[in-house]
């Protein structure tokens, strides 16, 4: 089971849906790890879609599990890459070449979807027109509001900022432009009094 | 009267003080003895000569020092002023709005001379004289929004209107009650208000947004908002919270009257003509509890409001830990007598 | 709509017959001052005093938003309409004094757009005239596709095509020229915004085609027509005294109460703040709720009214004042 039911939260926290095929002149899909399952489901529900799809996939720790299966879908273009930063130039090129009518499908972790969405918005697609489906890890991309550094794949609350070392608590307040949640110093009012870290959603 | 500008600080040694004039014109935010969120919007019309509601943009004795504090904060963190590329036109609209209002309302302090697009601006208190071409970015030392908001008290947010929503796409934010422009820029009305408790469920934001979407040129509105701050610290930013948060622990029953401040925001809303954007000026006024209770009606009322405030609000506003001490201090100034309606002193 | 719309006293300084169907009017402030600036796509509401009747009609501003001397509008004669356009065509002369509202924009450009694609039909060209002036002054990228019945009825088509030959494309119905919309939509760069103004059929066609071609709704803009802000006169009875007050055609119920000396609360006068909420004691007839305050349930149950914006039609209305 790679689907997670996020608890109801505040208005800035993204909510994710289910990918469905939409009419459009071209289709761009970006996924990481278990996000591939959402693409496989999408392909199964929409025959013919993959023939017009450009798939950017980052297997992360899933190795060949999904990569193989994505290949058998024979998308028009398939890129399998080691990391999001490695894939980003390609994503940007695909967006800058695209025309109105392009449909964007994002699947996988919040960090991946958030960053790819930021690029798509920057290229001129309204946020509301970009589809997302969460699968896999619930790790979060966090911005430290104090030093502005981003800590990737945060799974505990509180956590230590990878840049300035402050103990930060995990807020649900989310910035689309940062593609990150906000982390705020937890012991500002009682220096040194840091509660033990807990797994997110535990 | 001519304003006697003060030389004072809003950090470290905190030399900020209100004169008796500033105390009696303070925008006390409670019109009754209790407080809850509401869509408290009213036309931004001139009210009561001498009050902070008289002019479009109030200028007071703290003007020069607040502008110095803004320059200091920006030097430390330039991200407090940001404008997404499509908001430059709104920035020019703001230049026009502020310059015209200041020159009209304070002709002895500010002058604006216009010859078509050739403008000549004189700001006497800050010693600034600038000739520039309206709508030509290259003729100002920085972007238009930054240029004019370095010369205007209070924070400013510029809101783009589209998709039946408002988007905070530019701002100058150095005197904020603990929110980050750098983080919130690009968000819509519901998103940047997301952390506020109760108000969403009450429908406050839904109604307020609908109203603002219909706000018309030449018909500005205003509202008051408030919170509590220890020391007259203008820059209570999340960015620096790890530095100033600890000040909340420095309150004692002896110093609470001097160190604890009521912080009031006079917020206004203007439709901007060329960009169809809105500008949201957020002007912050600070007053210590000792000065609040010098007005008997305010002392009584603040005691009752803070004592009965829902715990969600006291937590959100960041003074839950000090509430007992604050209420205790104020209780000495509440004899239980009835208070008159409205915000002004009797 | 009219949360404090301000009015401008103007004088008609020019009336030009653009063609058989369309006249252009120029208004300057009667006091010699400057007109407000506005954003491309804005309209003004023109008040017309036609004998006993006052009409309030919105017209798109077509002049250069930066020109502070005057507003100009173009009015197409509509024989079947409520009569406003006929009044403009037949009665309004140079030198007449009129009243305009401040500009309001319900058809604004999305200034983030990488390109603005405009589709106009007939008199629907007018908001684009102002938008094009705005964009050409700021270096914005635009393309206009303008469909007209005949060359003679193509208001401003010649000037536009002459001034922006690379950006403006005119299509003549009588020569069976039609916009190849499907091709046009598919070829636009990402970040293009689409705007349409014209007959309802054209708007529907453009929206439908754009949806079919995968355009996000957020990138498709069309001019919505304003509902009239006035209404039929009606009477309201105060429960406390039994007094009957008449609300005039162009008066809000709040204004009528105030004119009659009733101390009625208000804050926003725009249907949002809830201050003027008034209990209805009895009524026979139906409400025209225009506020954003009452919930849909409250609106249907007939026990509340917001007199700053809402109205009533029917036999009798008694309120708790
Ligand atoms: C359109 C301009 C406005 C802007 C830019 C704005 C911005 C903000 C921001 C940034 C916050 C802090 C949220 C946080 O905790 O991160 C806030 C709080 C709040 N806003 Fe607004 N706001 C606007 C209009 C309004 C209006 C019209 C209302 C009307 C009711 C309103 C009601 C509130 C309330 C009740 C709070 C909580 C304040 C507190 O308890 O201290 N805002 N606003
Ligand atoms: S006065 Fe605000 S809703 Fe009527």
Tab-separated table of C-alpha atoms in Angstrom, chain C:
chain	number	residue	atom	x	y	z
C	1	UNK	CA	-21.353	45.532	-7.077
C	2	UNK	CA	-21.342	49.157	-6.126
C	3	UNK	CA	-19.354	49.065	-2.892
C	4	UNK	CA	-18.978	52.820	-2.901
C	5	UNK	CA	-18.574	53.398	-6.636
C	6	UNK	CA	-17.667	57.005	-7.091
C	7	UNK	CA	-19.240	59.167	-9.755
C	8	UNK	CA	-17.753	61.676	-12.147
C	9	UNK	CA	-19.627	64.659	-13.608
C	10	UNK	CA	-18.670	64.893	-17.261
C	11	UNK	CA	-19.455	66.825	-20.396
C	12	UNK	CA	-19.757	65.221	-23.805
C	13	UNK	CA	-17.019	66.775	-25.914
C	14	UNK	CA	-17.271	64.725	-29.077
C	15	UNK	CA	-19.734	62.424	-30.812
C	16	UNK	CA	-18.499	60.611	-33.911
C	17	UNK	CA	-20.403	58.283	-36.172
C	18	UNK	CA	-17.987	55.400	-36.637
C	19	UNK	CA	-20.278	53.590	-39.029
C	20	UNK	CA	-23.950	52.902	-39.645
C	21	UNK	CA	-24.354	51.111	-36.277
C	22	UNK	CA	-21.719	52.537	-33.976
C	23	UNK	CA	-21.173	55.972	-32.429
C	24	UNK	CA	-18.216	57.048	-30.362
C	25	UNK	CA	-18.554	59.423	-27.382
C	26	UNK	CA	-15.873	61.406	-25.650
C	27	UNK	CA	-16.331	62.628	-22.080
C	28	UNK	CA	-14.286	65.171	-20.163
C	29	UNK	CA	-14.696	66.257	-16.581
C	30	UNK	CA	-17.064	69.157	-16.283
C	31	UNK	CA	-14.853	70.774	-13.653
C	32	UNK	CA	-11.875	70.670	-16.006
C	33	UNK	CA	-9.962	68.173	-13.818
C	34	UNK	CA	-8.305	64.930	-14.832
C	35	UNK	CA	-10.124	61.678	-15.399
C	36	UNK	CA	-8.986	58.688	-13.305
C	37	UNK	CA	-6.592	56.271	-14.921
C	38	UNK	CA	-7.754	52.715	-15.435
C	39	UNK	CA	-6.608	49.296	-16.579
C	40	UNK	CA	-7.342	47.909	-20.033
C	41	UNK	CA	-10.647	46.022	-20.038
C	42	UNK	CA	-12.356	48.348	-17.546
C	43	UNK	CA	-15.812	49.739	-18.105
C	44	UNK	CA	-17.702	52.746	-16.855
C	45	UNK	CA	-21.384	52.886	-15.984
C	46	UNK	CA	-23.125	55.686	-17.846
C	47	UNK	CA	-26.164	57.244	-16.178
C	48	UNK	CA	-28.816	58.298	-18.643
C	49	UNK	CA	-31.673	60.493	-17.574
C	50	UNK	CA	-34.308	59.824	-20.162
C	51	UNK	CA	-37.360	61.762	-19.011
C	52	UNK	CA	-38.583	60.078	-15.821
C	53	UNK	CA	-36.464	56.999	-16.390
C	54	UNK	CA	-32.845	56.693	-15.372
C	55	UNK	CA	-30.803	53.985	-17.013
C	56	UNK	CA	-27.422	52.720	-15.897
C	57	UNK	CA	-25.491	50.981	-18.678
C	58	UNK	CA	-21.926	49.696	-18.578
C	59	UNK	CA	-19.640	50.407	-21.546
C	60	UNK	CA	-16.033	49.341	-22.015
C	61	UNK	CA	-13.510	52.140	-22.003
C	62	UNK	CA	-11.627	52.191	-25.302
C	63	UNK	CA	-9.332	55.154	-24.780
C	64	UNK	CA	-5.702	54.998	-23.764
C	65	UNK	CA	-5.670	54.200	-20.019
C	66	UNK	CA	-2.851	56.700	-19.575
C	67	UNK	CA	-4.765	59.562	-21.156
C	68	UNK	CA	-6.103	61.601	-18.247
C	69	UNK	CA	-7.982	64.105	-20.425
C	70	UNK	CA	-10.974	62.031	-21.439
C	71	UNK	CA	-12.786	58.695	-21.495
C	72	UNK	CA	-14.121	57.400	-24.787
C	73	UNK	CA	-16.657	54.657	-25.395
C	74	UNK	CA	-18.287	53.238	-28.504
C	75	UNK	CA	-21.960	52.349	-28.477
C	76	UNK	CA	-23.599	50.009	-30.921
C	77	UNK	CA	-27.234	50.786	-31.677
C	78	UNK	CA	-29.402	47.966	-30.345
C	79	UNK	CA	-32.994	48.308	-31.533
C	80	UNK	CA	-34.156	45.460	-29.273
C	81	UNK	CA	-32.337	46.397	-26.065
C	82	UNK	CA	-33.532	48.176	-22.895
C	83	UNK	CA	-33.217	51.466	-24.707
C	84	UNK	CA	-29.890	52.728	-23.406
C	85	UNK	CA	-28.087	52.516	-26.712
C	86	UNK	CA	-30.970	54.197	-28.529
C	87	UNK	CA	-30.861	57.020	-26.027
C	88	UNK	CA	-27.120	57.410	-26.549
C	89	UNK	CA	-27.541	57.410	-30.318
C	90	UNK	CA	-30.560	59.690	-30.533
C	91	UNK	CA	-30.379	62.083	-27.610
C	92	UNK	CA	-26.784	62.616	-26.556
C	93	UNK	CA	-25.141	65.694	-28.100
C	94	UNK	CA	-21.858	67.533	-27.696
C	95	UNK	CA	-22.078	69.775	-24.634
C	96	UNK	CA	-24.482	67.513	-22.704
C	97	UNK	CA	-23.722	66.956	-19.030
C	98	UNK	CA	-23.723	63.334	-17.894
C	99	UNK	CA	-22.634	61.216	-14.933
C	100	UNK	CA	-20.174	58.292	-15.222
C	101	UNK	CA	-19.007	55.841	-12.597
C	102	UNK	CA	-15.369	55.343	-11.728
C	103	UNK	CA	-13.833	52.613	-13.879
C	104	UNK	CA	-14.375	49.004	-12.811
C	105	UNK	CA	-12.482	46.127	-14.387
C	106	UNK	CA	-14.077	42.709	-14.705
C	107	UNK	CA	-12.027	41.840	-17.790
C	108	UNK	CA	-8.478	42.511	-16.725
C	109	UNK	CA	-5.344	41.325	-18.481
C	110	UNK	CA	-3.391	38.654	-16.652
C	111	UNK	CA	-0.119	40.534	-16.435
C	112	UNK	CA	1.862	37.327	-15.962
C	113	UNK	CA	0.915	36.128	-19.426
C	114	UNK	CA	3.799	35.400	-21.775
C	115	UNK	CA	1.434	36.322	-24.596
C	116	UNK	CA	-2.107	37.716	-24.850
C	117	UNK	CA	-4.330	36.129	-27.506
C	118	UNK	CA	-7.462	38.203	-28.132
C	119	UNK	CA	-10.613	37.160	-29.971
C	120	UNK	CA	-13.133	39.890	-30.743
C	121	UNK	CA	-16.490	39.874	-32.462
C	122	UNK	CA	-18.196	43.106	-33.593
C	123	UNK	CA	-18.523	45.759	-30.901
C	124	UNK	CA	-16.687	43.361	-28.563
C	125	UNK	CA	-13.562	45.062	-29.917
C	126	UNK	CA	-13.820	47.997	-27.489
C	127	UNK	CA	-12.114	46.598	-24.350
C	128	UNK	CA	-9.305	45.306	-26.553
C	129	UNK	CA	-8.645	48.801	-27.877
C	130	UNK	CA	-7.670	49.958	-24.391
C	131	UNK	CA	-5.791	46.739	-23.616
C	132	UNK	CA	-3.782	47.007	-26.816
C	133	UNK	CA	-2.856	50.591	-25.987
C	134	UNK	CA	-1.744	49.459	-22.549
C	135	UNK	CA	0.248	46.502	-23.893
C	136	UNK	CA	1.906	48.394	-26.708
C	137	UNK	CA	3.064	51.040	-24.213
C	138	UNK	CA	4.605	48.417	-21.936
C	139	UNK	CA	6.000	46.068	-24.575
C	140	UNK	CA	3.461	43.291	-23.942
C	141	UNK	CA	3.102	40.596	-26.572
C	142	UNK	CA	-0.372	40.314	-28.111
C	143	UNK	CA	-2.241	38.989	-31.110
C	144	UNK	CA	-5.783	40.009	-32.047
C	145	UNK	CA	-8.229	38.044	-34.179
C	146	UNK	CA	-11.194	40.245	-34.992
C	147	UNK	CA	-14.313	39.046	-36.706
C	148	UNK	CA	-16.588	41.641	-38.366
C	149	UNK	CA	-19.699	41.428	-40.520
C	150	UNK	CA	-18.414	43.561	-43.367
C	151	UNK	CA	-15.478	45.852	-43.892
C	152	UNK	CA	-17.815	48.837	-43.549
C	153	UNK	CA	-19.097	47.646	-40.152
C	154	UNK	CA	-15.654	46.682	-38.853
C	155	UNK	CA	-15.227	49.406	-36.269
C	156	UNK	CA	-11.563	50.372	-35.881
C	157	UNK	CA	-10.434	47.328	-37.902
C	158	UNK	CA	-8.608	49.454	-40.447
C	159	UNK	CA	-6.696	51.524	-37.886
C	160	UNK	CA	-5.697	48.484	-35.859
C	161	UNK	CA	-4.484	46.523	-38.865
C	162	UNK	CA	-2.619	49.582	-40.089
C	163	UNK	CA	-0.899	50.212	-36.797
C	164	UNK	CA	-0.120	46.611	-35.839
C	165	UNK	CA	0.042	44.708	-39.143
C	166	UNK	CA	1.880	41.749	-37.591
C	167	UNK	CA	-0.467	41.360	-34.619
C	168	UNK	CA	-3.942	42.062	-35.985
C	169	UNK	CA	-5.982	39.724	-38.161
C	170	UNK	CA	-9.406	40.776	-39.417
C	171	UNK	CA	-12.037	38.299	-40.673
C	172	UNK	CA	-15.044	39.387	-42.773
C	173	UNK	CA	-18.273	37.377	-42.445
C	174	UNK	CA	-19.545	38.536	-45.837
C	175	UNK	CA	-16.437	37.050	-47.432
C	176	UNK	CA	-16.896	33.816	-45.446
C	177	UNK	CA	-13.665	34.333	-43.553
C	178	UNK	CA	-13.634	32.501	-40.230
C	179	UNK	CA	-11.107	32.252	-37.458
C	180	UNK	CA	-9.394	28.851	-37.576
C	181	UNK	CA	-9.679	28.592	-33.822
C	182	UNK	CA	-8.501	25.010	-33.346
C	183	UNK	CA	-5.237	25.662	-35.158
C	184	UNK	CA	-4.778	28.983	-33.472
C	185	UNK	CA	-5.193	27.502	-29.990
C	186	UNK	CA	-2.858	24.563	-30.560
C	187	UNK	CA	-0.011	26.779	-31.714
C	188	UNK	CA	0.250	29.103	-28.732
C	189	UNK	CA	3.306	29.070	-26.481
C	190	UNK	CA	2.877	27.930	-22.907
C	191	UNK	CA	1.827	30.833	-20.712
C	192	UNK	CA	-0.500	32.383	-23.307
C	193	UNK	CA	-3.759	33.818	-21.988
C	194	UNK	CA	-6.882	33.888	-24.126
C	195	UNK	CA	-9.454	36.703	-24.027
C	196	UNK	CA	-12.776	36.791	-25.817
C	197	UNK	CA	-15.375	39.518	-26.109
C	198	UNK	CA	-18.258	39.492	-28.524
C	199	UNK	CA	-21.688	37.945	-29.034
C	200	UNK	CA	-22.654	35.226	-26.554
C	201	UNK	CA	-22.430	32.543	-29.256
C	202	UNK	CA	-18.861	33.474	-29.984
C	203	UNK	CA	-17.882	33.471	-26.317
C	204	UNK	CA	-19.399	30.015	-25.861
C	205	UNK	CA	-17.646	28.701	-28.969
C	206	UNK	CA	-14.263	29.990	-27.855
C	207	UNK	CA	-14.587	28.654	-24.305
C	208	UNK	CA	-15.764	25.262	-25.529
C	209	UNK	CA	-13.017	24.922	-28.102
C	210	UNK	CA	-10.348	26.010	-25.644
C	211	UNK	CA	-11.561	23.422	-23.120
C	212	UNK	CA	-11.534	20.694	-25.765
C	213	UNK	CA	-7.988	21.621	-26.658
C	214	UNK	CA	-6.745	21.320	-23.102
C	215	UNK	CA	-6.611	24.998	-22.170
C	216	UNK	CA	-6.900	25.564	-18.423
C	217	UNK	CA	-9.955	27.597	-17.428
C	218	UNK	CA	-7.663	29.996	-15.552
C	219	UNK	CA	-6.105	31.056	-18.853
C	220	UNK	CA	-9.414	31.799	-20.615
C	221	UNK	CA	-11.030	35.183	-19.919
C	222	UNK	CA	-14.286	36.643	-21.131
C	223	UNK	CA	-16.226	39.773	-20.450
C	224	UNK	CA	-19.205	39.168	-18.218
C	225	UNK	CA	-22.075	41.567	-18.535
C	226	UNK	CA	-23.038	43.426	-15.385
C	227	UNK	CA	-26.456	42.947	-13.931
C	228	UNK	CA	-28.277	46.265	-13.613
C	229	UNK	CA	-27.714	47.737	-10.191
C	230	UNK	CA	-31.056	49.408	-9.780
C	231	UNK	CA	-34.455	47.743	-9.521
C	232	UNK	CA	-38.163	48.284	-9.307
C	233	UNK	CA	-39.393	50.616	-6.587
C	234	UNK	CA	-40.904	48.872	-3.550
C	235	UNK	CA	-42.362	49.682	-0.172
C	236	UNK	CA	-41.084	48.651	3.219
C	237	UNK	CA	-42.921	48.955	6.533
C	238	UNK	CA	-41.149	49.520	9.853
C	239	UNK	CA	-42.514	47.147	12.487
C	240	UNK	CA	-41.829	49.545	15.366
C	241	UNK	CA	-43.914	52.450	14.095
C	242	UNK	CA	-45.855	51.098	11.154
C	243	UNK	CA	-44.294	53.739	8.939
C	244	UNK	CA	-44.165	52.960	5.224
C	245	UNK	CA	-41.080	53.949	3.263
C	246	UNK	CA	-40.737	53.803	-0.510
C	247	UNK	CA	-37.459	52.580	-1.977
C	248	UNK	CA	-36.902	54.254	-5.330
C	249	UNK	CA	-35.648	52.622	-8.493
C	250	UNK	CA	-32.079	53.815	-8.076
C	251	UNK	CA	-31.984	53.887	-4.339
C	252	UNK	CA	-30.844	51.124	-2.052
C	253	UNK	CA	-33.152	50.173	0.800
C	254	UNK	CA	-30.470	51.414	3.165
C	255	UNK	CA	-30.425	54.789	1.461
C	256	UNK	CA	-34.212	55.000	1.589
C	257	UNK	CA	-34.192	54.212	5.321
C	258	UNK	CA	-31.536	56.854	5.881
C	259	UNK	CA	-33.426	59.414	3.781
C	260	UNK	CA	-36.459	58.782	5.985
C	261	UNK	CA	-34.387	59.467	9.092
C	262	UNK	CA	-34.204	55.873	10.308
C	263	UNK	CA	-30.992	55.130	12.178
C	264	UNK	CA	-29.898	52.000	10.322
C	265	UNK	CA	-26.500	50.445	11.069
C	266	UNK	CA	-23.923	49.882	8.345
C	267	UNK	CA	-20.217	49.547	7.866
C	268	UNK	CA	-19.306	48.494	4.361
C	269	UNK	CA	-22.425	49.291	2.320
C	270	UNK	CA	-21.318	46.472	0.066
C	271	UNK	CA	-23.005	43.352	1.369
C	272	UNK	CA	-19.948	41.904	3.110
C	273	UNK	CA	-19.643	43.078	6.672
C	274	UNK	CA	-23.011	41.956	8.022
C	275	UNK	CA	-23.612	45.162	9.960
C	276	UNK	CA	-26.853	46.076	8.227
C	277	UNK	CA	-28.408	42.609	8.614
C	278	UNK	CA	-32.100	43.174	9.256
C	279	UNK	CA	-34.800	40.777	10.417
C	280	UNK	CA	-37.848	40.402	8.240
C	281	UNK	CA	-41.065	40.233	10.269
C	282	UNK	CA	-43.481	39.451	7.417
C	283	UNK	CA	-43.383	39.472	3.683
C	284	UNK	CA	-45.490	38.680	0.686
C	285	UNK	CA	-43.323	38.582	-2.409
C	286	UNK	CA	-39.723	37.687	-3.134
C	287	UNK	CA	-36.298	38.969	-2.236
C	288	UNK	CA	-33.515	39.919	-4.599
C	289	UNK	CA	-30.542	39.101	-2.425
C	290	UNK	CA	-27.296	40.616	-3.710
C	291	UNK	CA	-25.121	40.399	-0.623
C	292	UNK	CA	-22.211	38.079	0.154
C	293	UNK	CA	-23.182	37.864	3.790
C	294	UNK	CA	-26.245	35.658	4.186
C	295	UNK	CA	-25.857	31.959	3.542
C	296	UNK	CA	-27.892	30.384	0.772
C	297	UNK	CA	-30.199	28.878	3.386
C	298	UNK	CA	-30.781	32.230	5.024
C	299	UNK	CA	-31.523	33.702	1.624
C	300	UNK	CA	-34.199	31.147	0.839
C	301	UNK	CA	-35.824	31.171	4.264
C	302	UNK	CA	-36.899	34.811	3.855
C	303	UNK	CA	-36.178	35.968	7.400
C	304	UNK	CA	-33.252	38.277	6.728
C	305	UNK	CA	-32.301	41.022	4.321
C	306	UNK	CA	-29.184	43.133	3.835
C	307	UNK	CA	-30.617	46.534	2.925
C	308	UNK	CA	-27.330	47.975	1.672
C	309	UNK	CA	-27.505	45.944	-1.537
C	310	UNK	CA	-30.585	43.724	-1.585
C	311	UNK	CA	-34.099	44.470	-2.812
C	312	UNK	CA	-37.621	43.156	-2.669
C	313	UNK	CA	-40.422	42.670	-5.157
C	314	UNK	CA	-43.993	41.965	-4.154
C	315	UNK	CA	-46.946	43.100	-2.118
C	316	UNK	CA	-45.580	43.852	1.318
C	317	UNK	CA	-42.453	43.737	3.397
C	318	UNK	CA	-42.260	44.434	7.135
C	319	UNK	CA	-38.842	44.722	8.766
C	320	UNK	CA	-37.746	44.808	12.383
C	321	UNK	CA	-36.752	48.450	12.622
